[in-house]
């Protein structure tokens, strides 16, 4: 039995410890991504290279690797986890490509989006290709449970995107509807990615459930922060167009808070902008002022922190319980996961 | 040992015998489609209903059911074949939805396309949903080989679509490049659908290979006829916009024949229209005249017939060989498959 650190790095939570522990495997995920985007069709390799260069945090594949590492996967388990992690990132990349078509976005993480460079057709088709290839990778692991878990997540993501369309332009959307949307479109893939890692690594049903719950809460925190930063950040810093969500009439936690706390004039403003897209030049500045007046960004970030704490507590409690039994749980990975959760909610501040 | 009819219905080949033999199961495919498009998101069920009502020949799921029936699948095999057949039709429907976005087509089989009714966003997302759900259905059969076969086909389809984009607007495309495109975008799914049926039904490697080859040749015949009819048919009869491919600058067998046989003036015409999209009012009529002058439609249909005969011969020879051994091959299904192949290439005339 090993003593578990239940404290995290406190004031300075970071993704770094988790990344450092899994750096070699993350490198293998990267090379697997490149190898599996290989195609006799040059456009696929080209667009694939663009996606890899664009990078991003790679949180989802990291969770899959961490799930396998947490339960003490053997070499075979790690190899399969690398394939699954690649599959998870491909599913995510496919949805990004399709999102960019839908949103007609031209900038993501400070780089031009694929559709602005190659056109919508290529984005739709290469997204489909990555999606199909992700299933090929999963098939290679030979684990039908994991296939079921991730194909179900993929279906739920698209349901989430469609639900998001349904609340788009509806400023009086209820908070529950928003949480429902982000659960489907973001948190479920985080949960499935984390659980799939624990499952392929040979974890117990309790390990799988803990990673699933951890991923779900972390995913919620992650998306809420993303939505809050869309209004808060400087476009140059963020590598994202500030106000994109506003222009797209997307309803997110900050706008729901501002609507709920707003007076009749303010609601008329949200109705004209988010509701009817009758935008004028200074509307984004006005929106940011209204959000600030109602602490909408701060309250959203607080909600994200709350989910992050739930994620941290879930994984630490699981590690504590398991440490008492006879198993291969890695306390170091457990602590790094706890830190990563807090970091995900703190990345703005 | 059973005697095999090596003749087909001769002058009047038809899909009807195959459909009649499998009518009950095709009905189950239909109800499975409806059940699996069920979603808490109303748009999915609505758009799904539209797809089911639009119908089509359902050749691909029919091939899956026929593959299982050919090898004498038991009740359990048939149940799994119904799930696979539904998955295959979902993959096909997903690609149709995405194609409609790419082609910006407003009419398919005489009905408005989903994207013209619900918008591109919905078509992209519901396509993704159907794709994900098709994998869920495959997972339920528990057969990892079949999953590999169909996920590989799905990746190849998107490669085919991208290759098609690459030859679009290039009137001097070689015939081989065209055949490569339609192999990927159409024939491979026919082959995988047919082979998956034989595999899930418990067929031997020889049975699976025969159905695979049969499906491949049938798929080629099917697509060539489709491409030829795009110039030949009356829009009202066909339920398709005649000249769609022309307007979209698609390069197909008839245009390649006309280019290869055309003089300098004719090539200048194809370059202006298919090459540069500098269309004027009477260009479609001129194109049809040039195609007729070079027998381009008739030669295309003859090529389709040739592939159809190869499909027929492959399945009949397999049935003859197998009839000498101790196995469960159904000669009636073999004959009906042979008829279906000839019908697929004759549906124009």
XYZ file of C-alpha atoms in Angstrom:
698
model
C 0.000 0.000 0.000
C 1.287 3.427 -0.965
C 0.431 6.670 0.762
C -1.528 8.995 -1.482
C -0.983 12.736 -1.605
C -4.415 14.200 -1.339
C -3.127 17.733 -1.652
C -2.426 19.121 -5.107
C 0.163 21.662 -6.064
C -2.082 24.211 -4.460
C -1.537 27.690 -5.750
C 0.133 26.644 -8.957
C -1.839 23.855 -10.539
C -0.442 22.826 -13.869
C -0.876 20.377 -16.686
C 2.891 20.002 -16.782
C 3.344 17.101 -14.340
C 0.822 14.962 -16.238
C 2.348 15.906 -19.593
C 5.858 15.196 -18.318
C 4.908 11.740 -17.053
C 3.333 10.860 -20.373
C 5.555 12.877 -22.718
C 7.040 9.853 -24.487
C 3.626 8.387 -25.172
C 2.226 11.735 -26.294
C 5.069 11.798 -28.798
C 3.922 8.384 -30.016
C 0.369 9.712 -30.352
C 1.766 12.485 -32.516
C 3.624 10.106 -34.815
C 0.599 7.792 -34.972
C -1.540 10.770 -35.999
C 0.879 11.589 -38.811
C 1.146 7.961 -39.928
C -2.616 7.444 -39.953
C -3.332 10.598 -41.898
C -1.179 9.193 -44.623
C -3.286 8.740 -47.722
C -2.766 8.425 -51.448
C -4.849 11.614 -51.546
C -2.421 14.540 -51.030
C -5.107 16.877 -49.677
C -5.656 14.610 -46.662
C -1.992 14.537 -45.694
C -1.751 18.293 -46.281
C -4.799 19.182 -44.250
C -3.734 16.631 -41.646
C -0.359 18.334 -41.328
C -2.162 21.619 -40.791
C -4.216 20.103 -37.974
C -1.170 18.600 -36.273
C 0.761 21.856 -36.536
C -2.217 23.732 -35.070
C -1.746 21.516 -32.054
C -3.870 22.548 -29.152
C -3.617 21.139 -25.687
C -4.365 17.550 -26.678
C -6.297 17.155 -23.444
C -8.421 14.286 -24.738
C -5.633 11.907 -25.801
C -3.773 12.847 -22.609
C -6.765 11.623 -20.612
C -6.772 8.301 -22.450
C -3.074 7.755 -21.766
C -3.538 8.862 -18.162
C -6.420 6.412 -17.721
C -4.208 3.537 -18.842
C -1.280 4.747 -16.732
C -3.485 5.194 -13.649
C -4.469 1.517 -13.655
C -0.906 0.313 -14.282
C -1.323 -0.870 -17.875
C 1.378 -3.186 -19.213
C 3.289 -2.504 -22.449
C 0.514 -4.048 -24.542
C -2.070 -1.916 -22.764
C -0.017 1.212 -23.365
C 0.319 0.433 -27.074
C -3.425 0.056 -27.382
C -3.939 3.216 -25.336
C -1.799 5.131 -27.845
C -4.043 3.937 -30.682
C -7.149 4.877 -28.734
C -5.706 8.262 -27.817
C -5.051 8.907 -31.502
C -8.591 7.792 -32.340
C -9.995 10.168 -29.712
C -7.985 13.095 -31.116
C -9.167 12.194 -34.634
C -12.800 12.269 -33.494
C -12.147 15.656 -31.919
C -10.342 16.948 -35.036
C -13.207 15.752 -37.238
C -15.731 17.664 -35.159
C -13.509 20.783 -35.282
C -13.330 20.577 -39.072
C -17.102 20.227 -39.293
C -17.663 22.971 -36.709
C -15.551 25.368 -38.717
C -17.770 24.737 -41.734
C -20.883 25.309 -39.678
C -19.591 28.406 -37.917
C -17.799 29.695 -41.005
C -14.945 30.526 -38.693
C -11.684 31.712 -40.227
C -9.404 31.647 -37.189
C -8.841 28.976 -34.550
C -5.986 29.106 -32.042
C -4.467 31.961 -34.013
C -4.240 30.001 -37.252
C -6.458 30.078 -40.286
C -9.009 27.288 -40.165
C -8.884 24.514 -42.726
C -12.110 25.606 -44.397
C -10.805 29.131 -44.966
C -7.741 27.660 -46.686
C -9.137 24.643 -48.541
C -12.873 25.262 -48.719
C -15.873 23.681 -47.066
C -15.877 20.568 -49.248
C -12.416 19.562 -48.089
C -13.261 20.236 -44.441
C -16.392 18.091 -44.604
C -14.640 15.245 -46.389
C -11.388 15.215 -44.434
C -13.470 15.313 -41.251
C -15.311 12.228 -42.477
C -12.008 10.585 -43.327
C -10.587 11.195 -39.839
C -13.765 9.910 -38.280
C -13.613 6.691 -40.324
C -9.923 6.285 -39.593
C -10.546 6.702 -35.865
C -12.784 3.636 -36.020
C -10.108 1.689 -37.861
C -7.703 2.488 -35.020
C -10.221 1.388 -32.418
C -10.879 -1.834 -34.311
C -7.148 -2.595 -34.154
C -7.282 -2.633 -30.359
C -9.743 -5.518 -30.643
C -11.744 -4.240 -27.687
C -15.428 -4.117 -28.545
C -16.427 -2.447 -25.244
C -14.191 0.496 -25.954
C -15.559 0.719 -29.489
C -19.062 0.872 -28.074
C -18.060 3.522 -25.561
C -16.449 5.793 -28.155
C -19.002 5.303 -30.931
C -21.707 6.198 -28.448
C -19.743 9.307 -27.473
C -19.428 10.254 -31.146
C -23.191 10.029 -31.622
C -23.759 12.108 -28.489
C -21.361 14.814 -29.696
C -23.406 15.363 -32.833
C -26.600 15.416 -30.792
C -24.939 18.086 -28.661
C -24.010 20.150 -31.704
C -27.562 19.938 -32.990
C -28.948 20.921 -29.593
C -26.569 23.859 -29.665
C -28.063 24.941 -32.984
C -31.503 24.728 -31.381
C -30.597 27.167 -28.595
C -28.618 29.463 -30.893
C -30.294 32.868 -31.100
C -32.488 32.153 -28.065
C -31.191 34.518 -25.346
C -33.659 33.335 -22.681
C -32.316 29.775 -22.813
C -32.348 28.074 -19.397
C -29.029 27.226 -17.730
C -29.978 23.536 -17.714
C -30.350 23.512 -21.491
C -26.873 25.018 -21.838
C -25.382 22.456 -19.450
C -27.109 19.731 -21.421
C -25.531 21.033 -24.641
C -21.986 21.200 -23.282
C -22.340 17.818 -21.600
C -23.102 16.258 -24.985
C -20.821 18.277 -27.192
C -17.742 18.316 -24.934
C -17.880 16.507 -21.600
C -18.984 13.113 -22.920
C -15.906 12.761 -25.140
C -13.649 13.745 -22.208
C -15.410 11.100 -20.106
C -15.240 8.419 -22.797
C -11.587 9.192 -23.566
C -10.612 8.877 -19.904
C -12.717 5.763 -19.289
C -11.497 4.085 -22.491
C -7.904 4.493 -21.297
C -8.681 2.863 -17.959
C -10.597 0.090 -19.697
C -7.928 -0.730 -22.306
C -5.314 -0.623 -19.536
C -7.132 -3.408 -17.690
C -8.721 -1.295 -14.966
C -11.535 -2.496 -12.708
C -15.119 -1.303 -13.224
C -14.489 1.119 -10.322
C -11.383 2.526 -12.018
C -13.296 2.971 -15.282
C -16.192 4.672 -13.512
C -13.850 7.025 -11.631
C -12.045 8.082 -14.818
C -15.405 8.495 -16.575
C -16.752 10.777 -13.863
C -13.473 12.678 -13.652
C -13.478 13.257 -17.424
C -17.093 14.392 -17.404
C -16.558 17.072 -14.737
C -13.277 18.162 -16.277
C -14.973 18.470 -19.680
C -17.697 20.681 -18.235
C -15.101 22.911 -16.554
C -13.065 23.076 -19.744
C -15.990 24.131 -21.946
C -17.334 26.714 -19.500
C -13.883 28.354 -19.323
C -13.688 28.325 -23.111
C -17.072 29.997 -23.389
C -16.219 32.594 -20.739
C -12.874 33.436 -22.374
C -14.588 34.055 -25.683
C -15.780 37.366 -24.204
C -12.869 38.038 -21.878
C -9.703 37.451 -23.823
C -7.705 39.552 -26.145
C -7.847 37.986 -29.598
C -4.089 38.232 -30.092
C -3.352 36.460 -26.791
C -6.005 33.804 -27.140
C -5.407 32.933 -30.730
C -9.136 33.054 -31.143
C -11.494 35.727 -32.381
C -12.894 37.383 -29.261
C -16.619 37.743 -29.671
C -16.937 34.851 -32.118
C -19.686 33.298 -30.042
C -21.461 36.650 -29.839
C -21.379 37.108 -33.613
C -22.569 33.515 -34.052
C -25.506 34.173 -31.655
C -24.302 31.363 -29.403
C -25.865 31.183 -26.001
C -23.347 30.398 -23.271
C -23.140 30.621 -19.509
C -22.099 34.321 -19.403
C -24.967 35.423 -21.663
C -27.487 33.350 -19.714
C -26.343 34.959 -16.453
C -26.505 38.454 -18.001
C -29.984 37.766 -19.386
C -31.286 36.419 -16.105
C -29.928 39.404 -14.170
C -30.681 41.973 -16.851
C -33.437 44.607 -16.838
C -35.893 45.162 -19.683
C -33.517 47.415 -21.660
C -30.675 44.949 -21.339
C -32.868 42.077 -22.416
C -33.912 44.134 -25.443
C -30.213 44.507 -26.272
C -29.600 40.738 -26.017
C -32.731 40.053 -28.042
C -31.644 42.431 -30.838
C -28.079 41.036 -30.936
C -28.050 37.379 -29.907
C -31.719 36.940 -30.795
C -31.987 38.736 -34.108
C -28.382 39.296 -35.210
C -29.157 42.969 -35.863
C -25.609 43.920 -34.900
C -24.092 47.393 -34.921
C -20.432 48.348 -34.482
C -20.165 48.786 -30.745
C -22.384 45.885 -29.704
C -19.519 43.646 -28.623
C -18.177 46.370 -26.315
C -21.665 46.874 -24.881
C -22.050 43.145 -24.371
C -18.742 42.996 -22.510
C -19.819 45.898 -20.291
C -23.125 44.235 -19.443
C -21.371 40.945 -18.708
C -18.922 42.776 -16.414
C -21.735 44.652 -14.622
C -23.350 41.339 -13.710
C -20.073 39.502 -12.930
C -21.083 37.063 -15.632
C -17.525 36.078 -16.576
C -16.389 35.745 -12.971
C -19.454 33.700 -12.045
C -18.906 31.427 -15.047
C -15.286 30.862 -14.092
C -16.406 30.111 -10.537
C -18.830 27.495 -11.869
C -15.985 25.980 -13.898
C -13.804 25.856 -10.788
C -16.563 24.069 -8.958
C -16.715 21.332 -11.615
C -12.921 21.108 -11.603
C -12.950 20.556 -7.840
C -15.519 17.812 -8.265
C -13.238 16.169 -10.842
C -10.233 16.464 -8.525
C -12.126 15.097 -5.524
C -13.514 12.173 -7.486
C -10.105 10.988 -8.671
C -8.349 11.563 -5.344
C -11.038 9.742 -3.404
C -10.868 6.848 -5.828
C -7.093 6.668 -5.440
C -7.365 6.747 -1.658
C -9.913 3.941 -1.616
C -7.922 1.831 -4.032
C -4.641 2.387 -2.197
C -6.046 0.302 0.634
C -6.576 -2.720 -1.607
C -4.299 -4.853 -3.712
C -4.029 -3.155 -7.096
C -1.785 -1.309 -9.497
C -3.186 2.207 -9.097
C -0.518 4.866 -9.670
C -0.763 7.557 -6.982
C 1.519 9.874 -8.946
C -0.850 9.816 -11.930
C -3.803 10.358 -9.592
C -2.201 13.485 -8.160
C -1.217 14.771 -11.595
C -4.809 14.250 -12.799
C -6.055 16.224 -9.790
C -3.670 19.070 -10.660
C -4.691 18.983 -14.303
C -8.333 19.430 -13.345
C -7.623 22.524 -11.287
C -5.434 23.892 -14.070
C -8.180 23.432 -16.652
C -10.447 25.748 -14.681
C -7.717 28.249 -13.858
C -6.173 28.770 -17.266
C -7.815 32.153 -17.643
C -6.573 33.801 -14.527
C -25.869 -31.309 -53.666
C -28.332 -29.068 -55.486
C -28.363 -28.285 -59.182
C -27.626 -24.633 -59.857
C -29.371 -22.597 -62.518
C -26.610 -20.861 -64.374
C -29.045 -19.033 -66.612
C -30.666 -15.873 -65.378
C -34.071 -14.555 -66.284
C -32.551 -13.603 -69.605
C -34.408 -10.813 -71.332
C -36.094 -9.527 -68.228
C -33.566 -9.296 -65.432
C -35.041 -7.803 -62.313
C -34.283 -6.921 -58.746
C -37.687 -8.270 -57.801
C -36.777 -11.911 -57.067
C -34.035 -10.867 -54.644
C -36.284 -8.278 -53.020
C -39.128 -10.783 -52.718
C -36.930 -13.385 -51.038
C -35.683 -10.856 -48.522
C -38.792 -8.651 -48.230
C -39.458 -9.511 -44.574
C -35.906 -8.712 -43.568
C -35.854 -5.509 -45.625
C -38.912 -4.507 -43.627
C -36.932 -5.133 -40.461
C -34.105 -2.975 -41.817
C -36.648 -0.223 -42.328
C -37.961 -0.434 -38.791
C -34.422 -0.634 -37.402
C -33.565 2.525 -39.340
C -36.519 4.331 -37.822
C -35.777 3.041 -34.320
C -32.102 3.993 -34.492
C -32.749 7.484 -35.779
C -34.745 8.056 -32.660
C -33.132 10.827 -30.668
C -34.106 13.307 -27.994
C -33.212 15.856 -30.686
C -36.338 16.350 -32.844
C -34.363 17.504 -35.905
C -32.640 14.116 -36.180
C -35.893 12.153 -36.164
C -37.426 14.647 -38.606
C -34.533 14.610 -41.047
C -34.310 10.838 -40.595
C -37.957 10.480 -41.555
C -37.261 12.507 -44.670
C -34.408 10.179 -45.623
C -36.502 7.059 -45.069
C -39.402 8.461 -47.077
C -37.005 9.368 -49.899
C -36.227 5.673 -50.021
C -34.142 4.745 -52.992
C -33.372 1.236 -54.056
C -31.650 0.214 -50.831
C -29.223 -1.835 -52.887
C -26.509 -1.812 -50.230
C -28.492 -3.238 -47.309
C -30.041 -5.724 -49.734
C -26.547 -6.974 -50.550
C -25.757 -7.449 -46.866
C -28.917 -9.466 -46.303
C -28.287 -11.439 -49.498
C -24.732 -12.235 -48.381
C -26.025 -13.710 -45.135
C -28.826 -15.579 -46.931
C -26.440 -16.959 -49.561
C -24.338 -18.693 -46.924
C -27.353 -20.069 -45.058
C -27.152 -17.873 -41.972
C -29.125 -19.040 -38.931
C -31.640 -16.830 -37.093
C -28.882 -15.222 -35.033
C -26.872 -14.525 -38.188
C -29.894 -12.951 -39.850
C -30.535 -10.713 -36.860
C -26.973 -9.468 -36.964
C -27.194 -9.054 -40.743
C -30.211 -6.763 -40.269
C -28.172 -4.576 -37.916
C -25.269 -4.498 -40.355
C -27.574 -3.748 -43.279
C -28.969 -0.802 -41.323
C -25.431 0.353 -40.515
C -24.493 0.156 -44.195
C -27.515 2.225 -45.218
C -26.683 4.766 -42.485
C -23.141 5.121 -43.841
C -24.606 5.628 -47.296
C -27.175 8.140 -46.016
C -24.466 10.061 -44.170
C -22.412 10.382 -47.350
C -25.515 11.526 -49.271
C -26.204 14.211 -46.698
C -22.616 15.417 -46.885
C -22.575 15.191 -50.694
C -25.642 17.383 -50.883
C -23.852 20.033 -48.848
C -20.800 19.811 -51.084
C -22.761 19.811 -54.343
C -25.333 22.305 -53.082
C -27.911 20.103 -54.728
C -31.559 20.903 -54.147
C -33.213 17.854 -55.669
C -32.464 14.151 -55.249
C -34.767 11.405 -56.515
C -37.420 14.013 -57.147
C -37.495 15.243 -53.582
C -35.924 18.290 -52.042
C -32.629 17.455 -50.408
C -32.215 17.787 -46.669
C -29.832 20.720 -46.948
C -32.276 22.719 -49.046
C -34.932 22.183 -46.379
C -32.927 22.324 -43.156
C -29.672 24.026 -44.080
C -26.092 22.863 -44.405
C -25.432 22.757 -40.671
C -28.142 20.191 -40.098
C -26.999 18.075 -43.035
C -23.414 17.988 -41.796
C -24.409 17.180 -38.231
C -27.126 14.631 -38.934
C -24.699 12.941 -41.358
C -22.196 12.713 -38.524
C -24.875 11.369 -36.229
C -25.853 8.603 -38.681
C -22.224 7.731 -39.169
C -21.641 7.404 -35.422
C -24.830 5.427 -34.996
C -23.811 3.026 -37.766
C -20.762 2.144 -35.680
C -22.911 1.595 -32.631
C -24.971 -0.899 -34.655
C -21.848 -2.702 -35.857
C -20.500 -2.870 -32.317
C -23.698 -4.617 -31.265
C -22.982 -7.488 -33.644
C -19.789 -8.109 -31.660
C -17.862 -8.978 -34.829
C -14.602 -7.070 -34.956
C -13.689 -8.291 -38.472
C -16.840 -6.826 -39.901
C -16.193 -3.572 -38.040
C -12.757 -3.411 -39.608
C -14.162 -4.139 -43.046
C -16.809 -1.419 -42.872
C -14.698 1.240 -41.144
C -12.075 0.744 -43.833
C -14.770 1.129 -46.500
C -15.952 4.335 -44.843
C -12.429 5.797 -44.966
C -12.081 4.778 -48.608
C -15.393 6.452 -49.518
C -14.172 9.797 -48.264
C -10.870 9.321 -50.110
C -12.952 8.680 -53.231
C -14.963 11.840 -52.713
C -11.779 13.859 -52.305
C -10.269 12.274 -55.420
C -13.469 13.220 -57.220
C -12.943 16.829 -56.168
C -9.421 16.620 -57.569
C -10.617 15.594 -61.049
C -13.567 17.994 -61.020
C -13.128 20.604 -63.746
C -10.389 18.613 -65.476
C -11.943 17.467 -68.790
C -8.832 15.561 -69.978
C -8.956 13.224 -66.963
C -7.838 9.677 -67.837
C -10.393 6.867 -67.725
C -8.322 5.065 -65.071
C -8.535 8.046 -62.740
C -12.331 8.035 -63.106
C -12.525 4.297 -62.436
C -10.335 4.809 -59.384
C -12.725 7.480 -58.104
C -15.878 5.400 -58.518
C -14.186 2.325 -57.065
C -13.501 4.260 -53.872
C -16.633 6.337 -53.655
C -19.161 3.655 -54.626
C -17.916 0.142 -55.376
C -15.992 -0.419 -52.151
C -19.097 0.067 -50.002
C -21.065 -2.325 -52.226
C -18.227 -4.855 -51.838
C -17.932 -4.377 -48.077
C -21.717 -4.534 -47.602
C -21.944 -7.815 -49.524
C -18.878 -9.366 -47.872
C -19.978 -8.273 -44.385
C -23.272 -10.117 -44.902
C -21.495 -13.330 -45.890
C -19.077 -12.958 -42.967
C -21.705 -12.302 -40.289
C -23.755 -15.183 -41.711
C -20.871 -17.580 -41.052
C -19.663 -17.957 -44.648
C -16.286 -19.441 -45.598
C -13.400 -17.209 -46.752
C -14.335 -18.216 -50.320
C -17.951 -17.140 -49.810
C -16.820 -13.806 -48.389
C -14.393 -13.235 -51.267
C -17.045 -14.100 -53.863
C -19.555 -11.656 -52.356
C -16.842 -9.014 -52.077
C -15.909 -9.331 -55.763
C -19.555 -9.490 -56.818
C -20.320 -6.302 -54.878
C -17.307 -4.504 -56.306
C -18.271 -5.179 -59.951
C -21.920 -4.451 -59.274
C -20.969 -1.162 -57.632
C -18.931 -0.111 -60.648
C -21.802 -0.973 -62.995
C -24.240 0.875 -60.772
C -22.210 4.093 -60.635
C -21.427 4.139 -64.365
C -25.139 3.816 -65.175
C -25.900 6.600 -62.714
C -23.346 8.867 -64.351
C -24.573 8.044 -67.867
C -28.208 8.679 -66.940
C -27.336 12.086 -65.582
C -27.079 13.237 -69.210
C -29.653 10.907 -70.725
C -32.739 11.007 -68.589
C -35.625 13.347 -68.395
C -35.527 15.129 -65.045
C -39.197 14.450 -64.329
C -38.813 10.701 -64.956
C -35.532 10.321 -63.146
C -36.379 12.348 -60.115
C -32.980 13.937 -60.536
C -31.838 17.133 -62.165
C -30.549 16.144 -65.617
C -27.248 17.850 -66.201
C -26.408 18.201 -62.502
C -23.020 16.620 -63.065
C -22.424 18.938 -66.026
C -23.225 22.035 -63.978
C -21.016 20.729 -61.158
C -18.123 20.213 -63.646
C -17.978 16.536 -62.735
C -15.919 14.349 -64.989
C -17.601 11.035 -65.718
C -17.275 8.232 -68.227
C -19.423 9.908 -70.945
C -17.468 13.166 -70.810
C -14.122 11.343 -70.875
C -15.218 9.404 -73.980
C -16.439 12.587 -75.668
C -13.199 14.384 -74.824
C -11.030 11.557 -76.086
C -12.967 11.328 -79.345
C -13.533 15.063 -79.740
C -11.824 17.437 -82.174
C -10.162 20.693 -81.154
C -13.409 22.719 -81.253
C -15.189 20.145 -79.140
C -12.374 20.067 -76.624
C -12.521 23.862 -76.440
C -16.240 23.497 -75.611
C -15.553 20.982 -72.823
C -12.731 23.156 -71.518
C -14.967 26.241 -71.379
C -17.840 24.393 -69.705
C -16.511 21.531 -67.582
C -13.092 23.140 -67.277
C -13.944 26.762 -66.561
C -17.647 26.734 -65.719
C -18.231 29.556 -68.220
C -21.703 28.218 -68.991
C -24.248 29.712 -71.365
C -27.894 28.757 -71.780
C -27.714 26.074 -74.438
C -24.544 24.353 -73.256
C -26.318 21.352 -71.785
C -28.093 20.716 -75.106
C -24.783 21.029 -76.947
C -23.120 18.650 -74.499
C -25.878 16.105 -75.028
C -25.474 16.401 -78.810
C -21.712 15.868 -78.612
C -22.157 12.897 -76.297
C -24.679 11.393 -78.744
C -22.402 11.996 -81.753
C -19.666 9.946 -80.079
C -22.003 7.269 -78.670
C -20.681 8.262 -75.260
C -23.824 7.287 -73.354
C -24.235 3.978 -75.201
C -20.561 3.109 -74.708
C -20.797 3.927 -71.004
C -23.850 1.726 -70.608
C -22.010 -1.051 -72.453
C -19.104 -0.735 -70.009
C -21.570 -0.960 -67.139
C -23.091 -4.091 -68.665
C -19.649 -5.624 -68.903
C -19.033 -5.091 -65.178
C -22.492 -6.442 -64.418
C -21.702 -9.609 -66.380
C -18.479 -10.007 -64.440
C -20.458 -9.724 -61.202
C -23.002 -12.286 -62.411
C -20.332 -14.724 -63.567
C -18.388 -14.439 -60.329
C -21.370 -15.310 -58.145
C -22.697 -18.075 -60.411
C -19.280 -19.723 -60.689
C -18.884 -19.585 -56.936
C -22.286 -21.179 -56.433
C -21.477 -23.927 -58.943
C -18.174 -24.733 -57.244
C -19.733 -24.711 -53.810
C -22.680 -26.851 -54.885
C -20.266 -29.738 -55.310
C -19.135 -29.578 -51.696
C -20.915 -29.926 -48.394
C -22.219 -26.487 -47.479
C -25.269 -24.339 -47.011
C -25.055 -22.177 -50.138
C -28.489 -21.107 -51.365
C -28.701 -21.549 -55.152
C -31.895 -19.479 -55.291
C -30.131 -16.492 -53.735
C -27.191 -16.985 -56.106
C -29.481 -16.846 -59.131
C -31.342 -13.840 -57.773
C -28.023 -12.044 -57.194
C -27.027 -12.801 -60.788
C -30.306 -11.318 -62.022
C -29.899 -8.270 -59.799
C -26.503 -7.549 -61.319
C -27.837 -7.602 -64.858
C -30.765 -5.430 -63.802
C -28.462 -2.834 -62.237
C -26.796 -2.278 -65.595
C -30.014 -2.381 -67.613
C -32.171 -0.006 -65.594
C -31.801 2.725 -68.172
C -33.024 0.919 -71.220
